[in-house]
Short mmCIF file of C-alpha atoms in Angstrom, two decimals:
data_model
loop_
_atom_site.label_atom_id
_atom_site.label_comp_id
_atom_site.label_asym_id
_atom_site.label_seq_id
_atom_site.Cartn_x
_atom_site.Cartn_y
_atom_site.Cartn_z
CA UNK A 1 0.00 0.00 0.00
CA UNK A 2 1.20 3.54 -0.71
CA UNK A 3 2.64 5.92 1.90
CA UNK A 4 0.38 7.94 4.19
CA UNK A 5 0.88 11.17 2.24
CA UNK A 6 -0.01 9.47 -1.05
CA UNK A 7 -2.91 7.34 0.20
CA UNK A 8 -6.36 8.33 -1.04
CA UNK A 9 -9.31 7.24 1.11
CA UNK A 10 -13.02 7.71 0.45
CA UNK A 11 -15.40 7.47 3.41
CA UNK A 12 -19.04 7.03 2.39
CA UNK A 13 -21.39 8.45 5.01
CA UNK A 14 -20.40 11.40 7.21
CA UNK A 15 -22.50 10.62 10.26
CA UNK A 16 -21.59 9.84 13.85
CA UNK A 17 -19.05 7.21 12.77
CA UNK A 18 -18.10 8.26 9.25
CA UNK A 19 -17.03 11.83 9.99
CA UNK A 20 -14.82 11.01 13.02
CA UNK A 21 -13.31 8.10 11.08
CA UNK A 22 -12.57 10.32 8.09
CA UNK A 23 -10.98 12.96 10.34
CA UNK A 24 -8.80 10.44 12.20
CA UNK A 25 -7.57 8.96 8.92
CA UNK A 26 -6.91 12.46 7.53
CA UNK A 27 -4.81 13.24 10.59
CA UNK A 28 -2.31 10.57 9.45
CA UNK A 29 -1.62 12.63 6.32
CA UNK A 30 -3.80 10.65 3.94
CA UNK A 31 -6.00 12.52 1.48
CA UNK A 32 -9.55 11.76 2.55
CA UNK A 33 -12.75 12.39 0.64
CA UNK A 34 -15.94 12.26 2.67
CA UNK A 35 -18.99 11.41 0.56
CA UNK A 36 -22.49 12.19 1.80
CA UNK A 37 -25.92 12.53 0.23
CA UNK A 38 -26.76 15.76 2.06
CA UNK A 39 -25.48 19.03 0.60
CA UNK A 40 -25.71 20.69 4.03
CA UNK A 41 -23.32 18.11 5.50
CA UNK A 42 -20.89 18.54 2.61
CA UNK A 43 -20.93 22.33 2.97
CA UNK A 44 -20.49 22.17 6.75
CA UNK A 45 -17.48 19.86 6.57
CA UNK A 46 -15.85 21.82 3.76
CA UNK A 47 -16.13 24.95 5.90
CA UNK A 48 -14.15 23.17 8.62
CA UNK A 49 -17.15 22.73 10.90
CA UNK A 50 -19.14 19.76 12.17
CA UNK A 51 -22.84 18.92 12.21
CA UNK A 52 -22.71 16.49 15.13
CA UNK A 53 -21.74 16.82 18.78
CA UNK A 54 -18.61 14.88 19.72
CA UNK A 55 -15.79 15.84 22.06
CA UNK A 56 -12.80 17.39 20.21
CA UNK A 57 -14.22 16.55 16.77
CA UNK A 58 -14.69 20.20 15.79
CA UNK A 59 -11.04 21.03 16.35
CA UNK A 60 -9.81 17.95 14.52
CA UNK A 61 -12.05 18.52 11.50
CA UNK A 62 -11.10 22.18 11.35
CA UNK A 63 -7.41 21.27 11.33
CA UNK A 64 -7.46 18.52 8.71
CA UNK A 65 -9.72 20.55 6.41
CA UNK A 66 -7.41 23.56 6.73
CA UNK A 67 -4.41 21.37 5.82
CA UNK A 68 -6.24 20.04 2.77
CA UNK A 69 -6.33 16.45 4.04
CA UNK A 70 -10.12 16.23 4.32
CA UNK A 71 -12.80 17.48 1.99
CA UNK A 72 -16.40 16.47 1.38
CA UNK A 73 -18.43 15.91 -1.76
CA UNK A 74 -21.68 14.51 -3.07
CA UNK A 75 -19.74 12.58 -5.69
CA UNK A 76 -17.40 9.60 -5.41
CA UNK A 77 -13.86 9.82 -6.80
CA UNK A 78 -11.16 7.23 -7.49
CA UNK A 79 -9.38 6.24 -4.27
CA UNK A 80 -7.17 3.52 -2.86
CA UNK A 81 -9.39 2.60 0.09
CA UNK A 82 -13.18 2.88 0.35
CA UNK A 83 -14.79 2.83 3.80
CA UNK A 84 -18.57 2.36 3.91
CA UNK A 85 -20.13 3.86 7.04
CA UNK A 86 -23.78 4.32 6.09
CA UNK A 87 -26.91 3.54 8.16
CA UNK A 88 -28.36 0.02 8.40
CA UNK A 89 -31.86 0.48 9.87
CA UNK A 90 -34.49 -2.18 10.29
CA UNK A 91 -37.76 -2.14 8.39
CA UNK A 92 -41.09 -3.86 8.77
CA UNK A 93 -41.17 -6.60 11.44
CA UNK A 94 -37.64 -5.56 12.44
CA UNK A 95 -36.15 -7.01 9.25
CA UNK A 96 -32.70 -5.48 8.57
CA UNK A 97 -32.43 -3.06 5.66
CA UNK A 98 -29.04 -3.07 3.92
CA UNK A 99 -30.22 -0.88 1.07
CA UNK A 100 -27.87 1.99 1.96
CA UNK A 101 -24.92 -0.40 2.05
CA UNK A 102 -25.71 -1.82 -1.38
CA UNK A 103 -26.25 1.67 -2.77
CA UNK A 104 -22.83 2.69 -1.44
CA UNK A 105 -21.28 -0.38 -3.07
CA UNK A 106 -22.96 0.53 -6.35
CA UNK A 107 -21.48 4.02 -6.07
CA UNK A 108 -18.00 2.64 -5.44
CA UNK A 109 -18.20 0.20 -8.36
CA UNK A 110 -17.98 3.05 -10.86
CA UNK A 111 -14.46 4.03 -9.83
CA UNK A 112 -12.95 0.74 -8.59
CA UNK A 113 -9.55 -0.19 -9.97
CA UNK A 114 -6.96 -2.91 -9.50
CA UNK A 115 -5.41 -2.86 -6.01
CA UNK A 116 -8.26 -1.07 -4.21
CA UNK A 117 -9.52 -2.05 -0.77
CA UNK A 118 -13.24 -1.91 0.12
CA UNK A 119 -14.12 -2.00 3.83
CA UNK A 120 -17.63 -2.15 5.26
CA UNK A 121 -17.90 -0.64 8.76
CA UNK A 122 -21.69 -0.34 8.99
CA UNK A 123 -23.22 -2.74 11.52
CA UNK A 124 -24.73 -5.38 9.26
CA UNK A 125 -26.51 -8.74 9.21
CA UNK A 126 -24.27 -11.75 8.81
CA UNK A 127 -23.52 -12.24 5.11
CA UNK A 128 -23.75 -8.58 4.09
CA UNK A 129 -20.07 -8.29 3.14
CA UNK A 130 -20.48 -11.28 0.84
CA UNK A 131 -23.48 -9.55 -0.75
CA UNK A 132 -21.33 -6.49 -1.35
CA UNK A 133 -18.75 -8.70 -3.07
CA UNK A 134 -21.43 -10.36 -5.20
CA UNK A 135 -22.82 -6.99 -6.24
CA UNK A 136 -19.37 -5.68 -7.19
CA UNK A 137 -18.73 -8.85 -9.19
CA UNK A 138 -21.97 -8.24 -11.07
CA UNK A 139 -21.29 -4.54 -11.69
CA UNK A 140 -17.59 -4.91 -12.56
CA UNK A 141 -17.09 -8.15 -14.52
CA UNK A 142 -13.78 -6.72 -15.74
CA UNK A 143 -12.32 -7.05 -12.22
CA UNK A 144 -11.49 -10.25 -10.36
CA UNK A 145 -13.58 -9.97 -7.17
CA UNK A 146 -12.66 -12.07 -4.10
CA UNK A 147 -15.01 -14.99 -3.64
CA UNK A 148 -16.01 -14.78 -7.30
CA UNK A 149 -12.78 -15.59 -9.10
CA UNK A 150 -9.95 -18.08 -9.26
CA UNK A 151 -6.45 -17.09 -8.31
CA UNK A 152 -5.57 -13.70 -6.85
CA UNK A 153 -8.33 -11.10 -6.81
CA UNK A 154 -7.87 -7.59 -8.17
CA UNK A 155 -9.34 -5.91 -5.09
CA UNK A 156 -9.76 -6.68 -1.37
CA UNK A 157 -13.09 -6.64 0.47
CA UNK A 158 -13.38 -6.77 4.26
CA UNK A 159 -15.65 -6.03 7.20
CA UNK A 160 -14.46 -4.10 10.25
CA UNK A 161 -17.16 -2.81 12.62
CA UNK A 162 -16.64 0.23 14.78
CA UNK A 163 -16.57 -0.23 18.57
CA UNK A 164 -16.91 3.24 19.97
CA UNK A 165 -18.78 5.04 22.72
CA UNK A 166 -20.38 8.40 21.85
CA UNK A 167 -18.49 11.08 23.73
CA UNK A 168 -15.25 9.08 23.38
CA UNK A 169 -15.29 8.31 19.67
CA UNK A 170 -11.97 9.91 18.72
CA UNK A 171 -10.14 8.13 21.53
CA UNK A 172 -11.77 4.76 20.98
CA UNK A 173 -11.34 4.78 17.20
CA UNK A 174 -7.60 4.68 17.91
CA UNK A 175 -7.27 2.74 21.17
CA UNK A 176 -9.92 0.03 20.88
CA UNK A 177 -9.14 -3.39 19.42
CA UNK A 178 -10.52 -4.02 15.94
CA UNK A 179 -11.92 -7.21 14.44
CA UNK A 180 -11.16 -7.37 10.71
CA UNK A 181 -12.98 -9.97 8.65
CA UNK A 182 -11.98 -10.59 5.07
CA UNK A 183 -13.79 -12.31 2.24
CA UNK A 184 -10.47 -14.15 2.00
CA UNK A 185 -7.44 -14.17 4.34
CA UNK A 186 -5.61 -11.99 1.83
CA UNK A 187 -8.46 -9.45 1.99
CA UNK A 188 -8.20 -9.38 5.78
CA UNK A 189 -4.45 -8.77 5.60
CA UNK A 190 -4.93 -5.90 3.15
CA UNK A 191 -7.47 -4.25 5.46
CA UNK A 192 -5.21 -4.90 8.45
CA UNK A 193 -2.43 -2.92 6.79
CA UNK A 194 -4.82 0.02 6.43
CA UNK A 195 -6.06 0.02 10.03
CA UNK A 196 -2.54 -0.27 11.42
CA UNK A 197 -1.95 3.25 10.09
CA UNK A 198 -4.16 4.80 12.78
CA UNK A 199 -5.25 2.12 15.28
CA UNK A 200 -3.14 1.54 18.41
CA UNK A 201 -5.35 -1.28 19.69
CA UNK A 202 -4.91 -4.87 18.60
CA UNK A 203 -6.16 -5.73 15.11
CA UNK A 204 -7.39 -9.32 14.90
CA UNK A 205 -8.20 -10.90 11.55
CA UNK A 206 -10.97 -13.42 10.88
CA UNK A 207 -13.64 -14.14 8.29
CA UNK A 208 -16.17 -11.53 7.21
CA UNK A 209 -19.09 -13.54 8.63
CA UNK A 210 -17.37 -14.00 12.00
CA UNK A 211 -16.62 -10.26 12.22
CA UNK A 212 -20.23 -9.40 11.33
CA UNK A 213 -21.61 -11.73 13.99
CA UNK A 214 -19.08 -10.48 16.55
CA UNK A 215 -20.47 -6.97 16.29
CA UNK A 216 -24.05 -8.19 16.64
CA UNK A 217 -23.11 -10.42 19.58
CA UNK A 218 -21.49 -7.50 21.41
CA UNK A 219 -24.59 -5.34 21.18
CA UNK A 220 -27.01 -8.18 21.93
CA UNK A 221 -24.98 -8.98 25.05
CA UNK A 222 -25.38 -5.41 26.25
CA UNK A 223 -29.07 -5.41 25.42
CA UNK A 224 -29.74 -8.62 27.36
CA UNK A 225 -27.94 -7.30 30.43
CA UNK A 226 -29.74 -3.96 30.32
CA UNK A 227 -33.04 -5.84 29.96
CA UNK A 228 -32.29 -7.66 33.23
CA UNK A 229 -31.73 -4.31 34.96
CA UNK A 230 -34.90 -2.84 33.46
CA UNK A 231 -36.97 -5.89 34.43
CA UNK A 232 -35.50 -5.75 37.93
CA UNK A 233 -36.58 -2.11 38.18
CA UNK A 234 -40.17 -3.08 37.34
CA UNK A 235 -40.19 -5.74 40.06
CA UNK A 236 -38.66 -3.36 42.60
CA UNK A 237 -41.20 -0.68 41.67
CA UNK A 238 -44.08 -3.08 42.26
CA UNK A 239 -42.64 -4.14 45.61
CA UNK A 240 -41.89 -0.62 46.78
CA UNK A 241 -38.12 -1.18 46.91
CA UNK A 242 -35.41 1.26 45.77
CA UNK A 243 -33.92 -0.52 42.75
CA UNK A 244 -30.78 1.63 42.85
CA UNK A 245 -30.01 0.50 46.40
CA UNK A 246 -30.67 -3.13 45.44
CA UNK A 247 -28.26 -2.91 42.51
CA UNK A 248 -25.63 -1.11 44.55
CA UNK A 249 -25.77 -3.81 47.24
CA UNK A 250 -25.95 -6.73 44.79
CA UNK A 251 -22.89 -5.44 42.95
CA UNK A 252 -20.85 -5.85 46.13
CA UNK A 253 -20.88 -9.55 45.28
CA UNK A 254 -17.52 -10.31 43.61
CA UNK A 255 -19.14 -11.96 40.59
CA UNK A 256 -22.19 -9.71 40.10
CA UNK A 257 -22.22 -6.59 37.95
CA UNK A 258 -25.80 -5.48 37.29
CA UNK A 259 -26.07 -2.58 34.86
CA UNK A 260 -28.19 0.52 35.43
CA UNK A 261 -31.86 0.56 34.38
CA UNK A 262 -33.34 3.44 32.43
CA UNK A 263 -36.40 4.45 30.41
CA UNK A 264 -35.49 1.92 27.71
CA UNK A 265 -32.57 1.42 25.34
CA UNK A 266 -31.66 3.77 22.51
CA UNK A 267 -29.05 4.50 19.92
CA UNK A 268 -28.55 2.99 16.48
CA UNK A 269 -26.62 -0.01 17.83
CA UNK A 270 -28.02 -1.68 20.94
CA UNK A 271 -31.65 -0.85 20.15
CA UNK A 272 -31.35 -2.13 16.58
CA UNK A 273 -28.62 -4.73 16.08
CA UNK A 274 -30.08 -7.59 18.19
CA UNK A 275 -33.01 -7.71 15.76
CA UNK A 276 -30.52 -8.67 13.03
CA UNK A 277 -29.77 -11.88 14.94
CA UNK A 278 -33.45 -12.50 15.69
CA UNK A 279 -34.35 -12.00 12.03
CA UNK A 280 -31.62 -14.38 10.90
CA UNK A 281 -32.44 -17.18 13.36
CA UNK A 282 -35.90 -16.59 14.91
CA UNK A 283 -36.20 -20.13 16.29
CA UNK A 284 -32.92 -19.88 18.18
CA UNK A 285 -33.05 -16.40 19.69
CA UNK A 286 -35.85 -16.36 22.32
CA UNK A 287 -33.61 -14.70 24.91
CA UNK A 288 -32.43 -11.96 22.55
CA UNK A 289 -35.99 -11.30 21.34
CA UNK A 290 -37.32 -11.15 24.92
CA UNK A 291 -34.59 -8.70 25.92
CA UNK A 292 -35.60 -6.43 23.05
CA UNK A 293 -39.26 -6.66 24.09
CA UNK A 294 -38.42 -5.93 27.74
CA UNK A 295 -36.39 -2.85 26.84
CA UNK A 296 -38.98 -1.57 24.38
CA UNK A 297 -41.70 -2.26 26.93
CA UNK A 298 -39.91 -0.18 29.54
CA UNK A 299 -40.71 2.90 27.46
CA UNK A 300 -44.44 2.23 27.79
CA UNK A 301 -44.06 1.63 31.53
CA UNK A 302 -42.33 4.98 31.96
CA UNK A 303 -45.00 6.77 29.92
CA UNK A 304 -47.75 5.22 32.05
CA UNK A 305 -46.11 6.04 35.38
CA UNK A 306 -45.22 9.58 34.32
CA UNK A 307 -48.74 10.16 33.00
CA UNK A 308 -50.26 9.06 36.31
CA UNK A 309 -47.95 11.41 38.16
CA UNK A 310 -48.86 14.34 35.92
CA UNK A 311 -52.58 13.66 36.07
CA UNK A 312 -52.48 13.71 39.88
CA UNK A 313 -51.87 17.46 39.87
CA UNK A 314 -53.39 19.16 36.79
CA UNK A 315 -52.07 22.58 37.81
CA UNK A 316 -48.37 21.70 37.80
CA UNK A 317 -46.08 22.16 34.81
CA UNK A 318 -43.82 19.26 33.92
CA UNK A 319 -40.17 19.28 32.84
CA UNK A 320 -38.92 16.32 30.80
CA UNK A 321 -35.17 16.29 31.33
CA UNK A 322 -33.40 15.05 28.22
CA UNK A 323 -34.13 13.71 24.73
CA UNK A 324 -30.82 12.06 23.76
CA UNK A 325 -30.36 8.30 23.98
CA UNK A 326 -27.46 8.69 26.43
CA UNK A 327 -25.72 11.34 28.49
CA UNK A 328 -23.84 14.33 27.12
CA UNK A 329 -24.43 13.81 23.39
CA UNK A 330 -26.85 15.20 20.81
CA UNK A 331 -27.79 11.82 19.28
CA UNK A 332 -31.55 11.14 19.40
CA UNK A 333 -31.60 7.97 17.29
CA UNK A 334 -34.00 5.37 18.73
CA UNK A 335 -33.96 7.37 21.97
CA UNK A 336 -36.40 6.12 24.65
CA UNK A 337 -36.21 9.55 26.27
CA UNK A 338 -37.51 11.19 23.10
CA UNK A 339 -40.32 8.62 22.83
CA UNK A 340 -41.41 9.26 26.42
CA UNK A 341 -41.20 13.04 26.12
CA UNK A 342 -43.13 13.03 22.84
CA UNK A 343 -45.91 10.84 24.27
CA UNK A 344 -46.25 13.16 27.27
CA UNK A 345 -46.18 16.25 25.05
CA UNK A 346 -48.91 14.82 22.83
CA UNK A 347 -51.04 14.06 25.87
CA UNK A 348 -50.41 17.08 28.10
CA UNK A 349 -49.47 19.76 25.55
CA UNK A 350 -48.49 23.14 26.94
CA UNK A 351 -47.97 21.76 30.42
CA UNK A 352 -44.81 20.05 29.17
CA UNK A 353 -41.42 21.74 28.97
CA UNK A 354 -38.49 19.92 27.37
CA UNK A 355 -34.97 20.49 28.70
CA UNK A 356 -32.31 19.28 26.28
CA UNK A 357 -29.02 21.20 26.46
CA UNK A 358 -27.76 19.50 23.28
CA UNK A 359 -30.62 20.76 21.08
CA UNK A 360 -31.10 24.23 19.64
CA UNK A 361 -34.73 23.42 18.80
CA UNK A 362 -37.20 20.64 19.41
CA UNK A 363 -37.32 17.87 16.80
CA UNK A 364 -40.07 18.30 14.21
CA UNK A 365 -42.12 15.51 15.77
CA UNK A 366 -43.02 17.92 18.60
CA UNK A 367 -44.65 20.40 16.20
CA UNK A 368 -48.23 21.07 17.18
CA UNK A 369 -47.97 19.50 20.63
CA UNK A 370 -47.67 22.80 22.49
CA UNK A 371 -44.55 21.64 24.32
CA UNK A 372 -41.66 24.08 24.47
CA UNK A 373 -37.88 23.79 24.70
CA UNK A 374 -36.48 25.49 27.78
CA UNK A 375 -33.31 25.53 29.86
CA UNK A 376 -32.53 24.08 33.26
CA UNK A 377 -32.90 27.32 35.20
CA UNK A 378 -36.28 28.12 33.67
CA UNK A 379 -37.48 24.59 34.40
CA UNK A 380 -36.46 24.89 38.05
CA UNK A 381 -38.38 28.15 38.33
CA UNK A 382 -41.56 27.15 36.49
CA UNK A 383 -42.01 23.38 36.78
CA UNK A 384 -43.17 21.46 39.81
CA UNK A 385 -42.63 17.98 38.36
CA UNK A 386 -39.39 16.62 36.91
CA UNK A 387 -39.24 13.52 34.72
CA UNK A 388 -35.54 12.58 34.48
CA UNK A 389 -34.98 10.75 31.19
CA UNK A 390 -31.29 11.35 30.47
CA UNK A 391 -28.37 11.60 32.90
CA UNK A 392 -26.71 14.66 31.36
CA UNK A 393 -24.04 16.16 33.64
CA UNK A 394 -25.96 19.43 33.82
CA UNK A 395 -28.93 17.59 35.36
CA UNK A 396 -26.72 15.81 37.88
CA UNK A 397 -25.38 19.20 38.95
CA UNK A 398 -28.77 20.47 40.19
CA UNK A 399 -28.37 20.60 44.00
CA UNK A 400 -30.98 19.26 46.40
CA UNK A 401 -32.11 22.68 47.57
CA UNK A 402 -33.22 23.54 44.01
CA UNK A 403 -35.34 20.40 43.62
CA UNK A 404 -36.40 19.46 47.14
CA UNK A 405 -39.93 20.74 46.52
CA UNK A 406 -40.32 18.94 43.18
CA UNK A 407 -42.20 15.77 42.41
CA UNK A 408 -39.59 13.62 40.71
CA UNK A 409 -39.67 10.54 38.53
CA UNK A 410 -36.00 9.67 38.20
CA UNK A 411 -35.57 6.94 35.57
CA UNK A 412 -31.77 7.25 35.67
CA UNK A 413 -31.06 7.27 39.41
CA UNK A 414 -29.06 10.51 39.29
CA UNK A 415 -30.53 11.98 42.50
CA UNK A 416 -30.29 9.42 45.32
CA UNK A 417 -30.70 12.24 47.84
CA UNK A 418 -34.09 13.33 46.45
CA UNK A 419 -36.63 13.31 49.31
CA UNK A 420 -39.83 11.33 48.99
CA UNK A 421 -42.99 13.27 48.20
CA UNK A 422 -45.00 14.14 51.35
CA UNK A 423 -47.74 11.68 52.41
CA UNK A 424 -51.00 12.04 50.56
CA UNK A 425 -49.27 13.03 47.32
CA UNK A 426 -47.91 10.83 44.52
CA UNK A 427 -44.76 9.04 45.61
CA UNK A 428 -41.39 9.82 44.10
CA UNK A 429 -40.73 7.03 41.63
CA UNK A 430 -37.59 5.52 40.23
CA UNK A 431 -36.64 2.83 37.77
#
């Protein structure tokens, strides 16, 4: 493979994974082209700015754009390495939709040449990388495609899923271990050479199918464990026990590590990827399916409990604290907090105030509900009920004396010192 300064890389999809990945690669000196379907994203990146919230990303993008190592476009161009980082949502009946991946592969096919490396990073159902190879073989019969030719292939095709935590993406893109699955061992080695340019963590090679299933297994594992915590919170709620205390005490056991419950599970990974396994093997995934149903059902439980609390005092305004799927980010994808807040806004209208420090305006789905976006200080002054949906640091920082008189439904357990509501009024609820 060519030197860093001569390497040309195209990253398709400039979202929460694609843009940080493109910027990290550009920092090595490679010439990186970010391809996106949205003109606004292209214009933002080319101006040296970012359209997503991620620690230190703005400074990195500004620097690599200024040095001419990163630029964005609506159009693909010839490159040495192509990284596909597009969405993979699920459709009807939770069936995975790899349409964006195949469209990206079709786009790449136009400019592929001998020696190129194609890497799929999008979380995908098992077998997707092989489908990409089959599509490229169909579109480019002039090239020898791995898995569809005899002898040495003209290009390399591999799968390497991201393993990053929002809020730590730039660090984890470099430090975390990577699993690199090739259509052939030679493909895996070619991709390994590329990742070694910017990854400090271990890079382990395997087959494409094994790498695809590894990513799904990681997220399904998390989902199952969160489902246990969420189910435990429902039991504790029914029995009148503080679930946070139970978890804290149980975790003193040397071999117990119960995760924290919440209003559900969100994000594009954990809330989506387990369905890929269920869809592929429905007769063998009862546990994974049940975990998904438990976590999705927790949203409805929170809506019901919050609604009962709000109905108990029709004169009180309500603050829903947070819309993001996790703390200290602006990512609302599959967010249980957003689903709860929207349901309450649709039901209680102008009584509902939304506090989301990572949003400049409410999402369009709130149009017509009467709910308003406000800040923490205004909520403290005007709202008598707090529904804690996200554990943003700014919410944790609210001292007891500013919320002691509030009715609180704390789904995140951020205020263990919150006093119970006086007798005769709705109890403070958690879990």
